PDB file of C-alpha atoms in Angstrom:
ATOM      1  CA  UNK A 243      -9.168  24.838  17.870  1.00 68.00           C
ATOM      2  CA  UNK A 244      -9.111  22.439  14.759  1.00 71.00           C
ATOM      3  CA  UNK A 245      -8.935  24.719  11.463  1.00 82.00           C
ATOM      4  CA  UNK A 246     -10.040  22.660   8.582  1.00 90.00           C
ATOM      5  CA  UNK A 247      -9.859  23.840   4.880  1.00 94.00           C
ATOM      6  CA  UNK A 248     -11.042  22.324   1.670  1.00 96.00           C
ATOM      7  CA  UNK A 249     -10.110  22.636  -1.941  1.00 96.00           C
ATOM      8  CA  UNK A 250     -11.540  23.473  -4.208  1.00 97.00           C
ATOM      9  CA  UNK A 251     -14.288  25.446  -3.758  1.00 95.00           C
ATOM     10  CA  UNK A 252     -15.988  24.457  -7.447  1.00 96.00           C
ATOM     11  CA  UNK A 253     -14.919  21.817  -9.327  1.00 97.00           C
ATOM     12  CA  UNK A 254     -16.805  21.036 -12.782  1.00 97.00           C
ATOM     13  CA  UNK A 255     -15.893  17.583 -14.490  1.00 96.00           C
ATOM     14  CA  UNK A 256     -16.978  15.584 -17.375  1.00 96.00           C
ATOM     15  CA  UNK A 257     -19.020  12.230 -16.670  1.00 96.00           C
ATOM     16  CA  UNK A 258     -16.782   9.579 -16.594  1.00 95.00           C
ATOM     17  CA  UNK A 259     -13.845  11.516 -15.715  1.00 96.00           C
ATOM     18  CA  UNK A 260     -12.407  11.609 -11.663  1.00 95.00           C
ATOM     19  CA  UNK A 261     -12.991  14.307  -9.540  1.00 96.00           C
ATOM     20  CA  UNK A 262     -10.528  14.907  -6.705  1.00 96.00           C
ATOM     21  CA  UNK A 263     -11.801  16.900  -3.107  1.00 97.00           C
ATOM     22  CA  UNK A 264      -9.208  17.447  -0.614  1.00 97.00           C
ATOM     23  CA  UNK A 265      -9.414  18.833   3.510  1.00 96.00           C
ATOM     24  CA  UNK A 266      -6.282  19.925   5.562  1.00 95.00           C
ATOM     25  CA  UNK A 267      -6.299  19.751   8.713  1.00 91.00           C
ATOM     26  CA  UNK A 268      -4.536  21.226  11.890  1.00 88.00           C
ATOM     27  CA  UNK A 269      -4.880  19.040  14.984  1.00 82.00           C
ATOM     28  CA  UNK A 270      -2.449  16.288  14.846  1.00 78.00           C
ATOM     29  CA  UNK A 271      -5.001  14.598  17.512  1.00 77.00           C
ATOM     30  CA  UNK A 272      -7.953  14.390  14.857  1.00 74.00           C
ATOM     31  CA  UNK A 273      -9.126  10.525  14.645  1.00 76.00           C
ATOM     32  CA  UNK A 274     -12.423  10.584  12.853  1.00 83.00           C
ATOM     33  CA  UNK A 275     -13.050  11.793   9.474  1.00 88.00           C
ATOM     34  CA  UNK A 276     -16.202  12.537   7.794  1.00 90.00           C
ATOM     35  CA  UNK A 277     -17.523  12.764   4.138  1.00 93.00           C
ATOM     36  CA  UNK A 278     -20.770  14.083   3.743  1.00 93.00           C
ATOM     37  CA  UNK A 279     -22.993  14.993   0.467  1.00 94.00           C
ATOM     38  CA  UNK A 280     -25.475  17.156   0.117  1.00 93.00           C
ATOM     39  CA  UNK A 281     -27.796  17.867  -3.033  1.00 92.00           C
ATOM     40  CA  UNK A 282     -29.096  20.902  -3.620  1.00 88.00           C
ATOM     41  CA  UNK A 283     -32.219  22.138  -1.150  1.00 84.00           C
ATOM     42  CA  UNK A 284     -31.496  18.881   0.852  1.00 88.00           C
ATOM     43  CA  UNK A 285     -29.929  17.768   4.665  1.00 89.00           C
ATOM     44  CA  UNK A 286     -26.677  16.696   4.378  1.00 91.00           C
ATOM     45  CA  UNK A 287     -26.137  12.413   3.746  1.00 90.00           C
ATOM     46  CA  UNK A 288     -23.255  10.670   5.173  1.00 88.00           C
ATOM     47  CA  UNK A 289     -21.024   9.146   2.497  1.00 90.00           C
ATOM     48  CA  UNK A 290     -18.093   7.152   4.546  1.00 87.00           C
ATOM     49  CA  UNK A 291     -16.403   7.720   7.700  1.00 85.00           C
ATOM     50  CA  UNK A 292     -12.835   6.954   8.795  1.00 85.00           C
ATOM     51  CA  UNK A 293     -10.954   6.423  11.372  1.00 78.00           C
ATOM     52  CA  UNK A 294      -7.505   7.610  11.807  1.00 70.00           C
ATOM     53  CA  UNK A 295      -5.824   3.548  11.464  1.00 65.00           C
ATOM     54  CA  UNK A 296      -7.240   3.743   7.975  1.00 68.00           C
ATOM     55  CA  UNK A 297      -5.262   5.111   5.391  1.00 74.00           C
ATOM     56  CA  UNK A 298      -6.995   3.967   2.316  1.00 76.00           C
ATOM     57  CA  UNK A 299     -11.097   3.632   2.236  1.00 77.00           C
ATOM     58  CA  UNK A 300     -13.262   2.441  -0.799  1.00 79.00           C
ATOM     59  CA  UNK A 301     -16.917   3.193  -1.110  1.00 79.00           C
ATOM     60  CA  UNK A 302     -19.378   2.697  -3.722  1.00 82.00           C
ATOM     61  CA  UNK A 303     -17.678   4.592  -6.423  1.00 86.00           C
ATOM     62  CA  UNK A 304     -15.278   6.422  -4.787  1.00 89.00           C
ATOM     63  CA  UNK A 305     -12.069   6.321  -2.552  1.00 91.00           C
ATOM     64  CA  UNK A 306     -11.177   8.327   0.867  1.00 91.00           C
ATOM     65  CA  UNK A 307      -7.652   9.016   1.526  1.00 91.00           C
ATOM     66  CA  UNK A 308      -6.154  10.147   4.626  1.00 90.00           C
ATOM     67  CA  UNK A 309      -2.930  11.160   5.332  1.00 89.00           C
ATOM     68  CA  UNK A 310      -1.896  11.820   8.601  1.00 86.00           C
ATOM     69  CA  UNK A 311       1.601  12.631   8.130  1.00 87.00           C
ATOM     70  CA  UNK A 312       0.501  15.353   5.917  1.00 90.00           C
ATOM     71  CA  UNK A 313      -2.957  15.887   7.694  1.00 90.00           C
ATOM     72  CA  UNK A 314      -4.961  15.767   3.976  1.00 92.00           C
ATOM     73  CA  UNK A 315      -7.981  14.029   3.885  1.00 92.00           C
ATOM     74  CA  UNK A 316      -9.307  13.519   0.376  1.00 94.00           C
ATOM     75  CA  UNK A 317     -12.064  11.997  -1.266  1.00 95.00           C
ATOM     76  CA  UNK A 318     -11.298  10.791  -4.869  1.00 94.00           C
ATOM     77  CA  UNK A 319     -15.082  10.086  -7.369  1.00 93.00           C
ATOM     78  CA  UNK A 320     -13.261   7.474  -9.912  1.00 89.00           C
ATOM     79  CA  UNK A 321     -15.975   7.859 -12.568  1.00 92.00           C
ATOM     80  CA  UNK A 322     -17.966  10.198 -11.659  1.00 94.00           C
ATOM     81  CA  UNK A 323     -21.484  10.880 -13.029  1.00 93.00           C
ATOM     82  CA  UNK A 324     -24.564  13.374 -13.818  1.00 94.00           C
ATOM     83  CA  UNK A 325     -25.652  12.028  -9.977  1.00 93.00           C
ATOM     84  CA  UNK A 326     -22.799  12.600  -8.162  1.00 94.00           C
ATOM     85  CA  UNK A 327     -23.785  16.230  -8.890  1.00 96.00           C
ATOM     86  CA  UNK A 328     -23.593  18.287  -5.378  1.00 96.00           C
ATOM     87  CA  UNK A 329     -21.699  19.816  -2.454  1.00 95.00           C
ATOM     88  CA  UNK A 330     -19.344  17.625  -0.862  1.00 96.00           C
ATOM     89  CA  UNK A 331     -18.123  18.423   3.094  1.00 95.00           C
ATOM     90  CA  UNK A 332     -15.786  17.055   4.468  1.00 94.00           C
ATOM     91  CA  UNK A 333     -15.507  17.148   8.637  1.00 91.00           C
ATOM     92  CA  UNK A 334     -13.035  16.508  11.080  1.00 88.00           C
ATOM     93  CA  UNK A 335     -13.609  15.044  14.895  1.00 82.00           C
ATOM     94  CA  UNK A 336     -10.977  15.484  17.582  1.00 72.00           C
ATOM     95  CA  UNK A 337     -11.394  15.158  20.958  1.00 66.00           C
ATOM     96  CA  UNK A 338     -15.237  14.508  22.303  1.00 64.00           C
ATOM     97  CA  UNK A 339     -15.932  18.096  20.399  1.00 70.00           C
ATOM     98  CA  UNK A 340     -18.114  17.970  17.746  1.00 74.00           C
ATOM     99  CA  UNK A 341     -16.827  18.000  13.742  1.00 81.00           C
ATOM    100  CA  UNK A 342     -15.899  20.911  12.084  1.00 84.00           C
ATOM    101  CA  UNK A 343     -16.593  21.164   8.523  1.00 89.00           C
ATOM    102  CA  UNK A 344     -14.550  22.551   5.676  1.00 93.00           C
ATOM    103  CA  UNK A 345     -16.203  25.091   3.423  1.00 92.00           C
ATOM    104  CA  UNK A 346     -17.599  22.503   1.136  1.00 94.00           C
ATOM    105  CA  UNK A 347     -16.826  21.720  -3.118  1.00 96.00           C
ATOM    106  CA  UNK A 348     -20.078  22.477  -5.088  1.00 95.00           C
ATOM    107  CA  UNK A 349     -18.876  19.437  -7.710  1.00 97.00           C
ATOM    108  CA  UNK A 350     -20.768  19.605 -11.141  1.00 97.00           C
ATOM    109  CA  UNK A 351     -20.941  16.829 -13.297  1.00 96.00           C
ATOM    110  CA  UNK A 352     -21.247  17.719 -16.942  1.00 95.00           C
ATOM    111  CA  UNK A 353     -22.727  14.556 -19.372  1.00 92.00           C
TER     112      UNK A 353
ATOM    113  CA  UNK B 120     -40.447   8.184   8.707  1.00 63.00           C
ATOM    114  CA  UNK B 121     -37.893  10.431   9.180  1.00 69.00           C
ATOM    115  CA  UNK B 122     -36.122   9.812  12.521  1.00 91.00           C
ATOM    116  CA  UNK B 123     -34.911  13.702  12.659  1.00 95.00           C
ATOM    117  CA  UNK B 124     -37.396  16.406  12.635  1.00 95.00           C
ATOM    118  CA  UNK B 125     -37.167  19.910  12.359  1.00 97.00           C
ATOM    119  CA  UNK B 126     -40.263  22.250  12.578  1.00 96.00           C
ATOM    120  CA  UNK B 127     -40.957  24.218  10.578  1.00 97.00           C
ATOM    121  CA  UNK B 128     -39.580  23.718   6.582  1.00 95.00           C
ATOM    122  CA  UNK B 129     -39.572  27.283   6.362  1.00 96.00           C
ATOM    123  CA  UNK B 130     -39.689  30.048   8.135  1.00 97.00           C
ATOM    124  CA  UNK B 131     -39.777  34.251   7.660  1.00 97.00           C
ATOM    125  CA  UNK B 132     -39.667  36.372  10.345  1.00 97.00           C
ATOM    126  CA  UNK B 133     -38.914  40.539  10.534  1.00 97.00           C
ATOM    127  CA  UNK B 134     -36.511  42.349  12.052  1.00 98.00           C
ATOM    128  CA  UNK B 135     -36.317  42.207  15.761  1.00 97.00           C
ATOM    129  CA  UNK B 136     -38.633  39.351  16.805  1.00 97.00           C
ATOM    130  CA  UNK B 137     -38.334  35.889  18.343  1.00 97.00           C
ATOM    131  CA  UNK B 138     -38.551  32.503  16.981  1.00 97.00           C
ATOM    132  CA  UNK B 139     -37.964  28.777  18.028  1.00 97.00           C
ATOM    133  CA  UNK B 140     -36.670  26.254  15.367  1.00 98.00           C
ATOM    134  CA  UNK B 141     -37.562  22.647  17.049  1.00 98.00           C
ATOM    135  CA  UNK B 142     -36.027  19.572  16.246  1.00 98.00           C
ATOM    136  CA  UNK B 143     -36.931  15.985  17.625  1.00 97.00           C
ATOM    137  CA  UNK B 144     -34.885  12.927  17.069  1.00 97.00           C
ATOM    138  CA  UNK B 145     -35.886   8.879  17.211  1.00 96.00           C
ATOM    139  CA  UNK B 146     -33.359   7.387  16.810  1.00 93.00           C
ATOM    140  CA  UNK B 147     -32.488   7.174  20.777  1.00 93.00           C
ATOM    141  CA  UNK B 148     -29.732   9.073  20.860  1.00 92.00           C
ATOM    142  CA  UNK B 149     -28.386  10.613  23.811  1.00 91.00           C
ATOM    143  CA  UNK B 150     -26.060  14.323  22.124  1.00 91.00           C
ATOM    144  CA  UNK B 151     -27.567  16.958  19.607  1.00 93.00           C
ATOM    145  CA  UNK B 152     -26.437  19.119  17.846  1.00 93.00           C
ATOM    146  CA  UNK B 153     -26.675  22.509  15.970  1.00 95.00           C
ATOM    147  CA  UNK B 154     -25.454  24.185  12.876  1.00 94.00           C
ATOM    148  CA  UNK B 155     -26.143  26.865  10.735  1.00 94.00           C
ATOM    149  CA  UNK B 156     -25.772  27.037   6.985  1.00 92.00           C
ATOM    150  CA  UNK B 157     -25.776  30.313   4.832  1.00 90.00           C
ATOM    151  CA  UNK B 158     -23.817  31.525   1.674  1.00 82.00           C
ATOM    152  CA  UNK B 159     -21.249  33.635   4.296  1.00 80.00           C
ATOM    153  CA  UNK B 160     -20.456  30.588   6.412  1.00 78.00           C
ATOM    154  CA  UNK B 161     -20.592  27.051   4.389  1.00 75.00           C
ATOM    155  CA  UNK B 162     -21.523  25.185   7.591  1.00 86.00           C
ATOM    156  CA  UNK B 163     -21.083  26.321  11.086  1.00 88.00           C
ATOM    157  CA  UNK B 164     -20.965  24.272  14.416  1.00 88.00           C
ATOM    158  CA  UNK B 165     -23.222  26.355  16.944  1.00 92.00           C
ATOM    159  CA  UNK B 166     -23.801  24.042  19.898  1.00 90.00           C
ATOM    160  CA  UNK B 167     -23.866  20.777  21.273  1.00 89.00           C
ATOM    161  CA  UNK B 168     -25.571  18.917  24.100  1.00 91.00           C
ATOM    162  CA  UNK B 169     -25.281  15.678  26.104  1.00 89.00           C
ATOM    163  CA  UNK B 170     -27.875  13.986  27.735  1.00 92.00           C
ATOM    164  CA  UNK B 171     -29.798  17.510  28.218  1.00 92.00           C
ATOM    165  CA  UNK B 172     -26.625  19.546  29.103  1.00 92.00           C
ATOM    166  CA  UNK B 173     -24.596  21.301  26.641  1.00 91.00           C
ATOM    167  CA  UNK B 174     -21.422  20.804  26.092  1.00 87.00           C
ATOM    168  CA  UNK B 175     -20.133  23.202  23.688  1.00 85.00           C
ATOM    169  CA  UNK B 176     -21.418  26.432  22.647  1.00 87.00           C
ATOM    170  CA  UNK B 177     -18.916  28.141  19.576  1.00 83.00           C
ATOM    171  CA  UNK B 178     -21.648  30.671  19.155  1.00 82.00           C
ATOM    172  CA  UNK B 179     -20.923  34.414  20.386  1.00 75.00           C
ATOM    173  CA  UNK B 180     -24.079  35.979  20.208  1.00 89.00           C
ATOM    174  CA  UNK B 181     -26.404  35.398  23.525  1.00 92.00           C
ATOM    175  CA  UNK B 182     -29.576  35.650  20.862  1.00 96.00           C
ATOM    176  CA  UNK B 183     -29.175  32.266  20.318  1.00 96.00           C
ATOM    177  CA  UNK B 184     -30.436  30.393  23.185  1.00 95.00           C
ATOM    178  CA  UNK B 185     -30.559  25.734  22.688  1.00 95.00           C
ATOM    179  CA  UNK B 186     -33.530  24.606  24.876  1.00 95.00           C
ATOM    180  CA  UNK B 187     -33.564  20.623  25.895  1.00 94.00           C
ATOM    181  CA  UNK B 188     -36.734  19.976  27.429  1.00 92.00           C
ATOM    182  CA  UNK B 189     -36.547  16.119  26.617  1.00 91.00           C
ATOM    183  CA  UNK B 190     -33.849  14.028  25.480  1.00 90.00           C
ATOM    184  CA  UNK B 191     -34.742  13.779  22.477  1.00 95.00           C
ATOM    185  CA  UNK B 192     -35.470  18.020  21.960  1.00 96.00           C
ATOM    186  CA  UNK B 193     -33.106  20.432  21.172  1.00 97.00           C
ATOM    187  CA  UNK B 194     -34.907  23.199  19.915  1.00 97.00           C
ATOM    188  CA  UNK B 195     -33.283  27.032  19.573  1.00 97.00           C
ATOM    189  CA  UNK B 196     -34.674  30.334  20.570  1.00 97.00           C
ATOM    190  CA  UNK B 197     -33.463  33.188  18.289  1.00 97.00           C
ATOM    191  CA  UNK B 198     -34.345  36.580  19.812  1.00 97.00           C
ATOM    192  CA  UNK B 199     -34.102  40.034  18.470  1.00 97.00           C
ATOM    193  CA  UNK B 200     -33.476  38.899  14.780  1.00 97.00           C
ATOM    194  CA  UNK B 201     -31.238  39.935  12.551  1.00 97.00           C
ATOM    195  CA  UNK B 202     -31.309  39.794   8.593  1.00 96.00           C
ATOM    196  CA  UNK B 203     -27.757  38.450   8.790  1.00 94.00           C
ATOM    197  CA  UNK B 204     -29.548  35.704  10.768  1.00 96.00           C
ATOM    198  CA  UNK B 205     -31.172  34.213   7.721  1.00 96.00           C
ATOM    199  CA  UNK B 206     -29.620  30.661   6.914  1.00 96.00           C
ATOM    200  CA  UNK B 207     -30.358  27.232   6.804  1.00 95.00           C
ATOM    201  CA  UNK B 208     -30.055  25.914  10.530  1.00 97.00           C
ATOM    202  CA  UNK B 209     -29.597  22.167  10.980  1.00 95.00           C
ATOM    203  CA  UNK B 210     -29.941  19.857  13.859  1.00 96.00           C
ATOM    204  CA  UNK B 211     -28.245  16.142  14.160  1.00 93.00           C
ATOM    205  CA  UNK B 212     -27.939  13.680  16.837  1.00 92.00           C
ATOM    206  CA  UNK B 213     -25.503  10.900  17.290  1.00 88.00           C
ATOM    207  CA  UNK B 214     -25.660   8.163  19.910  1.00 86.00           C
ATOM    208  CA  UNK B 215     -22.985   9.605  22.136  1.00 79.00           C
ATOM    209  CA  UNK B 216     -21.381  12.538  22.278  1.00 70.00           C
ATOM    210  CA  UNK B 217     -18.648  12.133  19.135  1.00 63.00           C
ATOM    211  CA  UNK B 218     -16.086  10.012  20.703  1.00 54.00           C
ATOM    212  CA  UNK B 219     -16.409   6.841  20.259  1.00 54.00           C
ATOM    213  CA  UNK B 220     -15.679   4.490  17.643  1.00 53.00           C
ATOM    214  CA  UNK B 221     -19.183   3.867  16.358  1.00 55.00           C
ATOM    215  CA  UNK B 222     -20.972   7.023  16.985  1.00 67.00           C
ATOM    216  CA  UNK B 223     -21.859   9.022  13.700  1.00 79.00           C
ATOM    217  CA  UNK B 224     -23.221  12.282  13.466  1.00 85.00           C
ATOM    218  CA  UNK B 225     -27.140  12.330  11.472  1.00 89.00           C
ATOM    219  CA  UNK B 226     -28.660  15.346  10.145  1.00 93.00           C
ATOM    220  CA  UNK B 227     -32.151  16.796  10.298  1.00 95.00           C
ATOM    221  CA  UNK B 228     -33.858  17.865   7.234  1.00 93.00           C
ATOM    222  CA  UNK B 229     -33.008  21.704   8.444  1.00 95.00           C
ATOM    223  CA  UNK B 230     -35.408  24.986   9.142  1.00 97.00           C
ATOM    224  CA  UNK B 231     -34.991  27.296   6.125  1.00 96.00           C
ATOM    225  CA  UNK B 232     -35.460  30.970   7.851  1.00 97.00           C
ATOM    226  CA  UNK B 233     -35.161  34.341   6.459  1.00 97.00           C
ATOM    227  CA  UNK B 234     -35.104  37.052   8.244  1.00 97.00           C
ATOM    228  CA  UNK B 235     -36.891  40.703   6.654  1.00 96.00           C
TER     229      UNK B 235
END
């Protein structure tokens, strides 16, 4: 089945600076790709998702990437801030079989 | 109003008994899901159902039991509990089961549960 893995597993930045999340994955048939945050104690909120024709999407402060030559999937926080503050998951759909998730990037944000 | 709800918040349980997490959707859709969230296993996929059938079960263990008793339900029995049990479980819908261009998985607030 589809093996996903994400990188890293902490990342600690300075507000203002970029903060840069990548997923692998292994099934060359994957076509949806998912972001998701979650803040601490809370469910987990959908940030973007993208479909395989999409190479390059731009959300509200940040970009998604996804390369499916390489199978990397990353999302990129341009400037990030104190908010931004949580763990990020990204998940991969293939298939009619529900997303698997990657181990998630606890991403702190340091003013 | 929250369109996914999951009963209850919290839960603690001992040893070797049996609980039911419930969630109920409202946002009329038709596949559910489960997954379970703990500091061993960031977020795991345990089942998924279709219209009131279930369509993919990744979990080993026969404690875990999904129960669809309306479209909208998808609770889960956990029997003879285990302290490695203890982890966040979550439940999310989606209009169809993933496949189709505009169907998005949505999560549930998750049942917190800790097993003595």
């Amino acid at each position: 089945g589809e093996q996903v893995e994400q990188r890293p597993p902490h990342l600690s930045v300075r507000e203002g600076d970029s903060a840069v999340i990548t997923c692998t994955y292994t099934d060359p048939n994957s076509y949806y790709f998912f972001w998701y945050k979650q803040e601490p104690g809370a469910s987990l909120q959908l940030l973007m998702k993208v479909f395989s024709s999409t190479e390059i999407n731009e959300g509200q402060g940040f970009t998604v990437l996804l390369n499916k030559k390489d199978k990397r999937l990353s999302l990129n926080l341009t400037a990030a801030h104190p908010g931004d503050s949580a763990a990020y998951f990204c998940a991969v759909s293939y298939n009619n079989n529900a997303p698997r998730f990657g181990a998630g990037t606890k991403l702190s944000v340091k003013p | 109003d929250p369109k996914i709800i999951q009963k209850p918040k919290y839960l603690v349980a001992v040893t070797g008994s049996e609980k039911i997490l419930i969630c109920e959707q409202y946002l009329g859709h038709n596949a559910m899901y489960w997954y379970r969230q703990s500091a061993k296993k960031p977020l795991e996929f345990m089942f998924s159902y279709s219209y009131q059938k279930l369509m993919d079960n990744q979990t080993a263990s026969s404690r875990f039991q999904p129960q669809s008793s309306k479209k909208n339900h998808l609770d889960l029995q956990i029997t003879a509990l285990k302290p490695d049990d203890s982890a966040t479980y979550f439940c999310a819908s989606s209009q169809e089961r993933l496949g189709g261009r505009e169907d998005t998985q949505y999560f549930g607030p998750g049942t917190r549960l800790l097993v003595l």
